[in-house]
Coordinates of C-alpha atoms in Angstrom, one line a residue:
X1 CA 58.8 106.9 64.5
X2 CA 57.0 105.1 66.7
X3 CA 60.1 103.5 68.3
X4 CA 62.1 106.6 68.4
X5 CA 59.3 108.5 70.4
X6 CA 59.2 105.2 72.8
X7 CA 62.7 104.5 73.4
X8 CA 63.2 108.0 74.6
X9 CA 60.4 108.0 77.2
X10 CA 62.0 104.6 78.3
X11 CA 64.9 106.1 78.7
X12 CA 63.2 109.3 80.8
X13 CA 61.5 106.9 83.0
X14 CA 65.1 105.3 84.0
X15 CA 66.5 108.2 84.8
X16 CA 63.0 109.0 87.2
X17 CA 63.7 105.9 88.9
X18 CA 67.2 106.1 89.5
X19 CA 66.6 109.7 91.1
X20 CA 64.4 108.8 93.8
X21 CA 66.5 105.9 94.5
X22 CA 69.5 108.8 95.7
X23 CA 67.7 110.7 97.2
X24 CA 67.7 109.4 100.7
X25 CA 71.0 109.5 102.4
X26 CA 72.7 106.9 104.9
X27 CA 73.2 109.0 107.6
X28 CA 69.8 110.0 107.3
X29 CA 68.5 106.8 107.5
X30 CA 70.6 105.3 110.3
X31 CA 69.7 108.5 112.1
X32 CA 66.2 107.6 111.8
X33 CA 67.1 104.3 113.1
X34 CA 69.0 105.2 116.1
X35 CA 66.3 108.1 116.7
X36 CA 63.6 106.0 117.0
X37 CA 64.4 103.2 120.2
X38 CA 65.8 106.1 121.7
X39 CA 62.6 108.0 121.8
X40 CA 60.0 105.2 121.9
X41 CA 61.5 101.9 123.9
X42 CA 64.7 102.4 125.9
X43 CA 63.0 102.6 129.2
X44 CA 60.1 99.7 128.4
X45 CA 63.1 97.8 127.0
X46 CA 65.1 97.9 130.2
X47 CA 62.5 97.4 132.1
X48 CA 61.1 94.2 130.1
X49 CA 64.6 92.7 130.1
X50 CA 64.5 91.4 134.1
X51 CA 60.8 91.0 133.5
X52 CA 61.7 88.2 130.8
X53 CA 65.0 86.4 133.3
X54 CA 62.1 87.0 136.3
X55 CA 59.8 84.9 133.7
X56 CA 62.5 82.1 133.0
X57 CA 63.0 81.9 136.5
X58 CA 59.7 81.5 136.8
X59 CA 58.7 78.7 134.3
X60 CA 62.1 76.8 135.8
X61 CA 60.9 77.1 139.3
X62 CA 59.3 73.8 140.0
X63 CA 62.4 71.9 139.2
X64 CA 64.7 73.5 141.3
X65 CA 62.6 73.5 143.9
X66 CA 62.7 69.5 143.8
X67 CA 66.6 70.0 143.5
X68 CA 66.4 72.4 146.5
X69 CA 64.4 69.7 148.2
X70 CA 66.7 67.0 147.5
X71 CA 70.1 69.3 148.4
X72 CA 68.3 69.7 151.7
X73 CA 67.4 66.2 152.4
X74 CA 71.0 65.8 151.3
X75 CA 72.1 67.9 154.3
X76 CA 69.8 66.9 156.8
X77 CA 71.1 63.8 156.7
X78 CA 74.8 65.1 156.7
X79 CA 74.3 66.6 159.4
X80 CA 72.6 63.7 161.4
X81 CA 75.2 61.3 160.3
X82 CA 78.1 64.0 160.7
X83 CA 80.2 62.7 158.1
X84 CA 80.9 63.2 154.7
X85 CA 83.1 60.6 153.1
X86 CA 83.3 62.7 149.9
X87 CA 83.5 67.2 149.0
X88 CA 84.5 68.0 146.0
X89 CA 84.2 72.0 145.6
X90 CA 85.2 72.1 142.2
X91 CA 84.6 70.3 138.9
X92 CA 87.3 69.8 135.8
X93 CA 85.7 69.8 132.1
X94 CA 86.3 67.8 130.0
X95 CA 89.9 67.7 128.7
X96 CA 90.0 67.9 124.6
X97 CA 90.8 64.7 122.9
X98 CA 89.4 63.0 125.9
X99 CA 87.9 60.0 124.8
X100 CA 85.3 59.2 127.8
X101 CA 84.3 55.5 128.4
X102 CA 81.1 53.8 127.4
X103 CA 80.4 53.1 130.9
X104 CA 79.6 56.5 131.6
X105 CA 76.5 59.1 132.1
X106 CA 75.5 62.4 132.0
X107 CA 73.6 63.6 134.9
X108 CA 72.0 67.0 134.9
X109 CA 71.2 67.3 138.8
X110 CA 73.1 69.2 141.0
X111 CA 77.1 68.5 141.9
X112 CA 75.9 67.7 145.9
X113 CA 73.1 65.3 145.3
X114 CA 75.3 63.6 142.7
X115 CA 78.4 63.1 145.5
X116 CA 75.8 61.9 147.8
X117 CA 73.7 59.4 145.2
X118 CA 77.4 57.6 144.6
X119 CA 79.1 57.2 147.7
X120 CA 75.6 55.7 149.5
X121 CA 75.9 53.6 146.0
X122 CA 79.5 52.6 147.2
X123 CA 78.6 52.3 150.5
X124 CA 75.0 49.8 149.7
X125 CA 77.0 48.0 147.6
X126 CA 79.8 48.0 149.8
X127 CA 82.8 49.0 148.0
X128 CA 86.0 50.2 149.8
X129 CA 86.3 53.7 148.3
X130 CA 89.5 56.5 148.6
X131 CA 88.3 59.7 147.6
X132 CA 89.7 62.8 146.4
X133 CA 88.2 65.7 147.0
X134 CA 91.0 68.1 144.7
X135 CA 90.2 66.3 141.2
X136 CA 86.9 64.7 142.2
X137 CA 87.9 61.2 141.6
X138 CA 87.7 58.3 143.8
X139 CA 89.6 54.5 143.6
X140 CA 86.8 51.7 143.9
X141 CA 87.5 48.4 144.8
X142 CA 85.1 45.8 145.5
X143 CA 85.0 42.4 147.5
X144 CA 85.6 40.3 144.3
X145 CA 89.4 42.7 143.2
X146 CA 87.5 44.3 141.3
X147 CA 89.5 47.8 140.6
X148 CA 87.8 50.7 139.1
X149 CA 88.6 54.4 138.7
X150 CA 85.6 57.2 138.8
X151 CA 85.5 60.4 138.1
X152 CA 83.1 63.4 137.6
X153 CA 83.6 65.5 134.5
X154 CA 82.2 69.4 134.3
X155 CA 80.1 69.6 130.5
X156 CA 80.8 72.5 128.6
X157 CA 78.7 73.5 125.5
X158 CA 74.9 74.4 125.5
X159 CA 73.8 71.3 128.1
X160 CA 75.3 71.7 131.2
X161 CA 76.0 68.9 134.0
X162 CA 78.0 66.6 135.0
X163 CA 79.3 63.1 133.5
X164 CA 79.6 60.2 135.5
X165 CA 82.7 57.8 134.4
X166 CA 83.7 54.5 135.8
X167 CA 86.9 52.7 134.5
X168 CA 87.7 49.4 134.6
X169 CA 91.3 48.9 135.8
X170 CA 91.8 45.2 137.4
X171 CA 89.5 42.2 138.0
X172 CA 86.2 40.6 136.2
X173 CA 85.1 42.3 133.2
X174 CA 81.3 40.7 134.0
X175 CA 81.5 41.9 137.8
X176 CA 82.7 45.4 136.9
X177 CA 79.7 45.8 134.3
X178 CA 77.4 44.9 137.3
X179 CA 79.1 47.4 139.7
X180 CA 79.3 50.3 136.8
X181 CA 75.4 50.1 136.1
X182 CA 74.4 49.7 139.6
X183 CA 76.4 53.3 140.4
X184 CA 75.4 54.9 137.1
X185 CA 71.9 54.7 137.6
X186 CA 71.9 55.2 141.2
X187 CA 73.7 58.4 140.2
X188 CA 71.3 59.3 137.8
X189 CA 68.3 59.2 140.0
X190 CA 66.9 55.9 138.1
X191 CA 67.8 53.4 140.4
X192 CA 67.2 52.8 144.0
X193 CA 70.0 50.5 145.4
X194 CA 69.3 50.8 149.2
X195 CA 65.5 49.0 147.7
X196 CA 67.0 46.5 146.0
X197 CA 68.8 45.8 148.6
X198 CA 66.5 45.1 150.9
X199 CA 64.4 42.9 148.9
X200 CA 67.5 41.2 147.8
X201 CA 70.3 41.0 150.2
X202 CA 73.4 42.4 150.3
X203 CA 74.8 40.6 147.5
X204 CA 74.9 41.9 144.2
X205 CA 74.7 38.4 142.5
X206 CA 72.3 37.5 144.6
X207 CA 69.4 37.4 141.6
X208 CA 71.6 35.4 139.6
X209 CA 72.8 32.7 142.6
X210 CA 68.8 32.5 143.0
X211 CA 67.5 32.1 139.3
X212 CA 70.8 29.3 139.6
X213 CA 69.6 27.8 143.4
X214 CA 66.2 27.2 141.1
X215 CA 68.0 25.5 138.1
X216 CA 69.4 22.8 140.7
X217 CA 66.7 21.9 142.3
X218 CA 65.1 21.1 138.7
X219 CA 68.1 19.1 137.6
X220 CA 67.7 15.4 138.3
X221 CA 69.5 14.2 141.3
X222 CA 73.4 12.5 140.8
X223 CA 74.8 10.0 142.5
X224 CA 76.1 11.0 146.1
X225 CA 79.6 9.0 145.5
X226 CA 79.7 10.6 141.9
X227 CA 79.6 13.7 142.9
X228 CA 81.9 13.1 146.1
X229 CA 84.7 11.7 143.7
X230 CA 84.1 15.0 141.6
X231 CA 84.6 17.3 144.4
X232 CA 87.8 15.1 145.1
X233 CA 89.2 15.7 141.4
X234 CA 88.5 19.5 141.8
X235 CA 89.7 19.8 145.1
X236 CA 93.1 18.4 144.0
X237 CA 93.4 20.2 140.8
X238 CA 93.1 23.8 143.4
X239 CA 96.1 21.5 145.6
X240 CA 98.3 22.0 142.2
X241 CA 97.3 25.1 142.0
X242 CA 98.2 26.6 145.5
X243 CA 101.4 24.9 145.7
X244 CA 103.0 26.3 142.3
X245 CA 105.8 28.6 142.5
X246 CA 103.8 31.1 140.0
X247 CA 102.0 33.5 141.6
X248 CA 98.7 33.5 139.2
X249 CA 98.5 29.9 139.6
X250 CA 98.2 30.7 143.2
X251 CA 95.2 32.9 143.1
X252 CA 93.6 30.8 140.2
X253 CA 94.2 28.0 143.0
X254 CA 92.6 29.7 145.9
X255 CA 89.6 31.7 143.6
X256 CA 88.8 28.0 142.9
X257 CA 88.6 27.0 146.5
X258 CA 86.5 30.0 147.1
X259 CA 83.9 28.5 144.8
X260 CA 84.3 24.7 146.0
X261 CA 83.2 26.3 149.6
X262 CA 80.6 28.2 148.1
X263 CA 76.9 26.5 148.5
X264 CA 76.0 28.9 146.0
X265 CA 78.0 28.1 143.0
X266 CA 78.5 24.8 143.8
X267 CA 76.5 21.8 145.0
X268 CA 75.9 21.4 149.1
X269 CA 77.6 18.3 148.9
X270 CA 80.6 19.5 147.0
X271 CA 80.7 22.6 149.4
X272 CA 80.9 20.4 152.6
X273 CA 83.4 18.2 151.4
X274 CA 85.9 21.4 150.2
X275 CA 84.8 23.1 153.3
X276 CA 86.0 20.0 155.6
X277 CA 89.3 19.8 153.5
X278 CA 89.6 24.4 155.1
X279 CA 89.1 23.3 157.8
X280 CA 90.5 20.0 159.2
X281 CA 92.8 18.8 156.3
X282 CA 90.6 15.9 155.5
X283 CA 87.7 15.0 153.6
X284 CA 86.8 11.8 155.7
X285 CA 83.7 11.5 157.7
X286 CA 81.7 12.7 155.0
X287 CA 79.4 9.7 153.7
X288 CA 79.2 8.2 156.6
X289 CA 76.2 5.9 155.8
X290 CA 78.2 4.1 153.0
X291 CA 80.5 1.2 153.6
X292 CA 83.7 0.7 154.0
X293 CA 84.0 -0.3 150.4
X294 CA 82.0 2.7 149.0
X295 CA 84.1 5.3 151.0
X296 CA 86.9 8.0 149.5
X297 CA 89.6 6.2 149.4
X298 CA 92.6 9.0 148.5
X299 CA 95.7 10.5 150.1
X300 CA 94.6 13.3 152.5
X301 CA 98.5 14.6 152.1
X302 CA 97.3 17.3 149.6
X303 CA 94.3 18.2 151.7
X304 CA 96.9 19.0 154.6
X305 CA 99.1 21.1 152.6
X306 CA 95.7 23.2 151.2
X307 CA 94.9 23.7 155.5
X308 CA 98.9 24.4 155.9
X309 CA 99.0 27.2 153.2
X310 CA 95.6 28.4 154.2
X311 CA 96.6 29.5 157.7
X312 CA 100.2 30.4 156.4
X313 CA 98.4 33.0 154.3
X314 CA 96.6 34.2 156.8
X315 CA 98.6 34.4 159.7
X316 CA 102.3 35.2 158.3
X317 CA 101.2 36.4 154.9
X318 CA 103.0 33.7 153.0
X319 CA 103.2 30.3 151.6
X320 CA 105.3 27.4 153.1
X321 CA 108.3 28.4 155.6
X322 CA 110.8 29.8 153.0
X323 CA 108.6 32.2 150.1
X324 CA 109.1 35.7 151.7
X325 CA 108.3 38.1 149.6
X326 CA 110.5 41.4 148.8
X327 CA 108.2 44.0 150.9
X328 CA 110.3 46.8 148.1
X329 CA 108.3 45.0 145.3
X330 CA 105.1 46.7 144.8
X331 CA 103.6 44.3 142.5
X332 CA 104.7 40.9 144.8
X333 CA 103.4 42.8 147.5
X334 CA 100.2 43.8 145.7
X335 CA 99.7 39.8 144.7
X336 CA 100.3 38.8 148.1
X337 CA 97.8 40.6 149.6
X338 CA 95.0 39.6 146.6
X339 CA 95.9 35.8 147.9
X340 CA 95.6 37.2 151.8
X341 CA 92.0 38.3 151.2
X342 CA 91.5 35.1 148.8
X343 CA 92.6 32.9 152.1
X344 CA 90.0 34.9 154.3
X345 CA 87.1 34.2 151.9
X346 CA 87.9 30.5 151.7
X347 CA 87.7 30.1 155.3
X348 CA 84.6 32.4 156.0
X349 CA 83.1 30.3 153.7
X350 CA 83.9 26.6 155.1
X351 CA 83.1 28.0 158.4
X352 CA 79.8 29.6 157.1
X353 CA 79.1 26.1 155.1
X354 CA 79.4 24.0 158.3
X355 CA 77.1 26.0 160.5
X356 CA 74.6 26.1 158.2
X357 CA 75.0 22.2 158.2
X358 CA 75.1 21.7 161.6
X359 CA 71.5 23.9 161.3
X360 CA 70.0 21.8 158.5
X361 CA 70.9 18.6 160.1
X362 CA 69.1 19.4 163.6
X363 CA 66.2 21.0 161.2
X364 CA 65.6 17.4 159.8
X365 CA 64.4 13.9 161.4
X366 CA 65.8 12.8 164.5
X367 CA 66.5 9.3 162.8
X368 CA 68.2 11.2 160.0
X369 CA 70.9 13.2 162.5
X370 CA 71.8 9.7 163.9
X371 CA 72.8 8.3 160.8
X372 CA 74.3 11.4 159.2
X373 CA 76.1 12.3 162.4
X374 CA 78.8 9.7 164.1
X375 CA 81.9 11.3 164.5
X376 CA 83.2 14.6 163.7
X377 CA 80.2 16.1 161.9
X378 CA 78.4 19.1 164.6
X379 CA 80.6 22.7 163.9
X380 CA 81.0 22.7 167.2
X381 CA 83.3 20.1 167.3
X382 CA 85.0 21.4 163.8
X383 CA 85.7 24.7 165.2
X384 CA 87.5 23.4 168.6
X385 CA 88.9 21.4 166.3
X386 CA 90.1 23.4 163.9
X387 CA 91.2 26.5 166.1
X388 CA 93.8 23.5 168.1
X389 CA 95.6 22.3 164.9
X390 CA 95.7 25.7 164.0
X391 CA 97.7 26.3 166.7
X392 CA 100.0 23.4 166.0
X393 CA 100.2 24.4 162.1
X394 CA 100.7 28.5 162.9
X395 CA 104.3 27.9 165.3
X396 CA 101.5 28.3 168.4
X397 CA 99.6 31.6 167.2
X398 CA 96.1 31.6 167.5
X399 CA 94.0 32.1 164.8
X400 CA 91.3 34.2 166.6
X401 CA 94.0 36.6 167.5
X402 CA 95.0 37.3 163.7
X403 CA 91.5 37.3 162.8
X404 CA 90.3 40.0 165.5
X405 CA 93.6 42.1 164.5
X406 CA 92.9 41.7 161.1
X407 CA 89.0 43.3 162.1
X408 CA 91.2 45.9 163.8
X409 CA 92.4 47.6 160.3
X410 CA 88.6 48.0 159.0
X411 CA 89.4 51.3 158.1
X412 CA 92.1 50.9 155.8
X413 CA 90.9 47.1 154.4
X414 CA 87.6 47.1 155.2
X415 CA 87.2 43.4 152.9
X416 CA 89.1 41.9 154.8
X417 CA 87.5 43.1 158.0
X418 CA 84.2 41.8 156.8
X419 CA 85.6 38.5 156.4
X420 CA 87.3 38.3 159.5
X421 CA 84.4 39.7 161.5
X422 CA 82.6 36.5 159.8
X423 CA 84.8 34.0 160.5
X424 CA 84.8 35.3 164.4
X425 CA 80.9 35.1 164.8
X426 CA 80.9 32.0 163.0
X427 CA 83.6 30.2 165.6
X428 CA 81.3 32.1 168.3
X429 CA 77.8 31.0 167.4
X430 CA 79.5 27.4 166.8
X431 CA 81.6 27.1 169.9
X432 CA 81.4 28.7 173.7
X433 CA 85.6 28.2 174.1
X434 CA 85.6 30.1 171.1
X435 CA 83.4 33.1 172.2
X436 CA 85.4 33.1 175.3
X437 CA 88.4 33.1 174.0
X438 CA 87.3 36.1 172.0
X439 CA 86.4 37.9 175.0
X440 CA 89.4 37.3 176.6
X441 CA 91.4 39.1 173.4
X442 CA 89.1 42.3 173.7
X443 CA 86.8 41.5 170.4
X444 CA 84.0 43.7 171.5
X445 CA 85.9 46.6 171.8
X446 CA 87.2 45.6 168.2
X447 CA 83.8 44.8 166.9
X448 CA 82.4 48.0 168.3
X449 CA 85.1 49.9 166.6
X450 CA 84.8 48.3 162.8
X451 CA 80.8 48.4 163.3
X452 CA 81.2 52.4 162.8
X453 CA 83.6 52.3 160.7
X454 CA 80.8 49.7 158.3
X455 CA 78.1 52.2 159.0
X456 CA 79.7 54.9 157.7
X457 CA 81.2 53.0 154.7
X458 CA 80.7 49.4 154.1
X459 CA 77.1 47.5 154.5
X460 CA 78.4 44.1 154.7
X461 CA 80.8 45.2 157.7
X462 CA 78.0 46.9 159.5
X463 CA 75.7 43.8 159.3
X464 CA 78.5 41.4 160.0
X465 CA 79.8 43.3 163.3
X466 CA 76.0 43.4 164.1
X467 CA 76.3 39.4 164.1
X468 CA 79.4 39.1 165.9
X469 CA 78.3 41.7 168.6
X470 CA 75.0 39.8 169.2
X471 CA 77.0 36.7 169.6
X472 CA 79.9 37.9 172.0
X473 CA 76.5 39.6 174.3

């Protein structure tokens, strides 16, 4: 009984909860809901909404006011310099299914002090750079052939900015890496090239070619006829090189010349003798103090042919009398000029090598320069030298007149105009006929021309037309 009476008071107090549970209505309630932001907070809520942007703005303020800062530093110096080698208006996002390179970084700065942050980076680290200002890209090639491509990339997603990518597309994977982190960072903000530059030189490898200068002098010293007969070997392996038909033999031939002439990567004495070989087509007069019996004994044929195709590269933009190339052929044309600049650096080099020389030589004991210095062995008396049998080896062109009209194009190859411009002030500083000569041919005019055009764009063109200019004065 006692169930029966429960279960029914159960079941009543079901059906009282299910009833208050209908009661209330849906329209009723969303009415209330509706009813009640229109009568309490539609005007504090449209008036708090700016109040919370003006708040944003607010808290944000102190970094773009240093962006403000820097975009007017940025145009300051614009518009003292009055020229802008680089404009992109607009940026392109990237494309889906875009895989972007390692060698790349996201920057969060503004799109002007970006542009501004890489091409001084291009232009400290002088790089010959072609803009375009349409797809914001830009062709880099440096003073080793090293080809890269940039580009800046729009981000889209929750982070905005803009992504810094560098492609490799010819040359030294190891120089390229150096180049790509030196402009990445600079773009970033992290790095400051136009410091390091100053406290290291112009040259990118130069804390590597120092940490190596200190390696040297720790090694224990050779033997100076050892070392001669080395520099022999390699010399003639670069002969075989140079004079194969196969055009990458060539410029393997001619990239090791530029090291044999290089003090840097090679020993001093190595460098004199290769630079000697540039230069005069021989490799005598070298040790002098030995004796007859101790001296190089070889055939200097090769060494002549190595001077022969040196100048012919320079001067007619070939090897030997018959190797034209087809000027239709893009990629023989594009090889041809790689072993043109190849040729320049070779001689800037020996000419560089035998002025500094001539400087160490004079620096040292006066007993010392009498032994070490018989015949042939002051730069003046290379460089008269070498600018008469380059006359007799170029069908009567002068060399300084190829060199200065090679300084002429500094706008379009602006590597080659740096080399140029240091072969002239090296014939200049080491010879008066030279200097002369020089003037006669207009240089200064020429000199004065490039030197802008390395201001604007290429450091080591600026300083060497600052050389050459103080030498011709």
């Amino acid at each position: 009984y006692n169930r029966i009476e429960k279960m029914p008071t159960s079941n009543n107090n079901n059906q009282d909860d299910k009833k208050p549970a209908a009661k209330p209505s849906v329209p009723e309630f969303r009415s209330v809901a509706i009813a009640r932001p229109q009568s309490l907070a539609i005007p504090g809520l449209r008036s708090a909404a700016p109040t919370e942007v003006i708040d944003k703005g607010a808290y944000f303020a102190p970094t773009r006011t240093k962006g403000d800062a820097k975009t007017k530093v940025v145009t300051e110096c614009k518009d003292v310099k009055k020229y802008c080698p680089w404009t992109p208006l607009k940026l392109r996002p990237v494309p889906a299914f875009y895989p972007l390179e390692r060698s790349s970084r996201f920057v969060e700065d503004g799109l002007e002090a970006v542009v501004d942050r890489v091409s001084e980076a291009n232009r400290l680290l002088s790089i010959h750079a072609v803009y375009c200002n349409k797809t914001a890209t830009a062709t880099l090639l440096t003073s080793e052939n090293v080809e890269m491509h940039l580009s800046l990339w729009k981000t889209s997603g929750k982070q905005e900015g803009i992504v810094v990518e560098i492609q490799r597309r010819k040359g030294d994977s190891i120089a390229f890496h150096r180049y790509s982190r030196c402009i990445l960072d600079s773009a970033a903000g992290e790095f400051d090239i136009k410091e390091h530059v100053e406290k290291n030189g112009d040259d990118i490898d130069a804390v590597f070619s120092r940490k190596v200068q200190r390696l040297l002098t720790l090694e224990k010293p050779s033997d100076s006829t050892s070392e001669a007969e080395n520099a022999i070997i390699a010399i003639e392996i670069a002969h075989g090189l140079v004079m194969k038909d196969r055009i990458d033999a060539r410029q393997l031939g001619l990239e090791s010349l530029c090291l044999l002439t290089d003090p840097k990567k090679t020993g001093h004495k190595t460098a004199v003798i290769a630079s000697r070989v540039v230069l005069l087509g021989s490799a005598q007069d070298i040790d002098s103090n030995a004796s007859p019996e101790e001296a190089l004994l070889c055939d200097e044929t090769p060494f002549q042919e190595i001077r022969q195709a040196l100048l012919s590269l320079i001067q007619f933009r070939r090897i030997g009398d018959s190797d034209d190339f087809d000027e239709e052929d893009s990629e023989e044309s594009e090889h041809i000029t790689v072993l043109h600049n190849l040729a320049l650096a070779v001689l800037a080099n020996a000419l560089a090598v035998m002025a500094d020389d001539d400087i160490d030589s004079v620096s040292s004991s006066p007993e010392e320069v009498v032994t070490q210095r018989e015949r042939l062995d002051t730069s003046e008396s290379v460089s008269e030298r070498f600018l008469e049998d380059s006359l007799e080896c170029s069908e009567n062109r002068e060399i300084m007149k190829t060199l200065i009209s090679e300084l002429g194009k500094a706008n379009l190859k602006p590597h080659n105009a740096c080399l140029s411009a240091k072969c002239i002030g090296s014939l200049c500083r080491a010879s008066d006929k030279a200097r002369k000569r020089a003037q006669e041919l207009g240089a200064k005019t020429v000199v004065q021309t490039a030197l802008e055009v390395g201001t604007r764009t290429h450091l080591k063109l600026e300083r060497e037309c600052s050389k050459v200019m103080s030498s011709l004065t």
